[in-house]
CSV table of C-alpha atoms in Angstrom, one decimal:
chain,number,residue,atom,x,y,z
H,1,MET,CA,108.4,108.6,123.7
H,2,SER,CA,105.4,107.7,125.8
H,3,ASP,CA,102.0,109.2,126.4
H,4,THR,CA,101.8,107.3,129.8
H,5,SER,CA,102.7,109.2,132.9
H,6,PRO,CA,105.4,107.7,135.2
H,7,GLU,CA,102.8,107.0,137.8
H,8,ALA,CA,100.5,105.1,135.4
H,9,ALA,CA,103.5,103.2,134.0
H,10,ALA,CA,104.5,102.1,137.5
H,11,ILE,CA,101.0,100.8,138.1
H,12,GLN,CA,101.0,98.9,134.7
H,13,ASP,CA,104.4,97.4,135.6
H,14,GLU,CA,103.1,96.2,138.9
H,15,ILE,CA,100.0,94.6,137.4
H,16,ILE,CA,102.1,92.8,134.8
H,17,ARG,CA,104.6,91.6,137.4
H,18,ARG,CA,101.7,90.1,139.4
H,19,MET,CA,100.4,88.2,136.3
H,20,THR,CA,101.2,84.5,135.8
H,21,GLY,CA,103.2,83.5,132.7
H,22,GLU,CA,100.0,82.2,131.2
H,23,GLN,CA,98.2,85.5,131.7
H,24,ARG,CA,101.1,87.5,130.2
H,25,LEU,CA,101.2,85.2,127.2
H,26,LEU,CA,97.4,85.6,126.7
H,27,LEU,CA,97.7,89.3,127.0
H,28,ALA,CA,100.5,89.3,124.3
H,29,ILE,CA,98.4,87.2,122.0
H,30,GLU,CA,95.4,89.5,122.5
H,31,MET,CA,97.6,92.6,121.8
H,32,SER,CA,99.0,90.9,118.6
H,33,GLU,CA,95.5,90.0,117.4
H,34,PHE,CA,94.3,93.6,118.0
H,35,ALA,CA,97.3,95.0,116.1
H,36,ARG,CA,96.5,92.6,113.1
H,37,GLU,CA,92.8,93.7,113.2
H,38,LEU,CA,93.9,97.4,113.1
H,39,ALA,CA,96.2,96.7,110.2
H,40,ALA,CA,93.5,94.8,108.3
H,41,SER,CA,91.0,97.6,108.9
H,42,ARG,CA,93.5,100.1,107.4
H,43,LEU,CA,94.1,97.9,104.4
H,44,ARG,CA,90.3,97.5,103.8
H,45,GLN,CA,90.0,101.3,103.9
H,46,GLU,CA,92.9,101.8,101.5
H,47,HIS,CA,91.9,98.9,99.2
H,48,PRO,CA,88.1,98.5,99.4
H,49,ASP,CA,88.2,96.2,96.3
H,50,TRP,CA,90.6,93.7,97.9
H,51,THR,CA,89.2,90.3,98.9
H,52,ASP,CA,89.7,88.8,102.4
H,53,TRP,CA,92.5,86.6,100.8
H,54,GLU,CA,94.3,89.7,99.5
H,55,ILE,CA,94.0,91.4,102.9
H,56,LYS,CA,95.4,88.3,104.7
H,57,ARG,CA,98.2,88.0,102.1
H,58,GLU,CA,99.3,91.6,102.7
H,59,LEU,CA,99.2,91.1,106.5
H,60,LEU,CA,101.6,88.1,106.0
H,61,ARG,CA,103.8,90.2,103.8
H,62,TYR,CA,104.0,92.8,106.6
H,63,ALA,CA,104.7,90.2,109.2
H,64,PHE,CA,107.6,88.6,107.2
H,65,GLU,CA,109.0,91.7,105.7
H,66,GLY,CA,112.5,91.2,104.5
H,67,LEU,CA,112.3,87.4,104.4
H,68,PRO,CA,111.8,85.4,101.3
H,69,LEU,CA,108.1,84.7,100.7
H,70,PRO,CA,106.6,81.7,98.9
H,71,PRO,CA,105.6,82.5,95.3
H,72,ILE,CA,101.9,82.7,96.2
H,73,LEU,CA,102.6,85.7,98.4
H,74,ARG,CA,104.7,87.6,96.0
């Protein structure tokens, strides 16, 4: 499912193909940081009493879901 038209997707694909490996990596990092910021914002709305540490802990729990966590994150 996509909300992007085929024409727009073709343009995006061409832009990404023309990027260097470094540019694609930086774009991926920026997108990852943005996703973390969105998730943190949602957590802050749902849990206004949580500290920054609790928000970061929950983000780590999301990131490593299904894997054993150190005791401090449980």
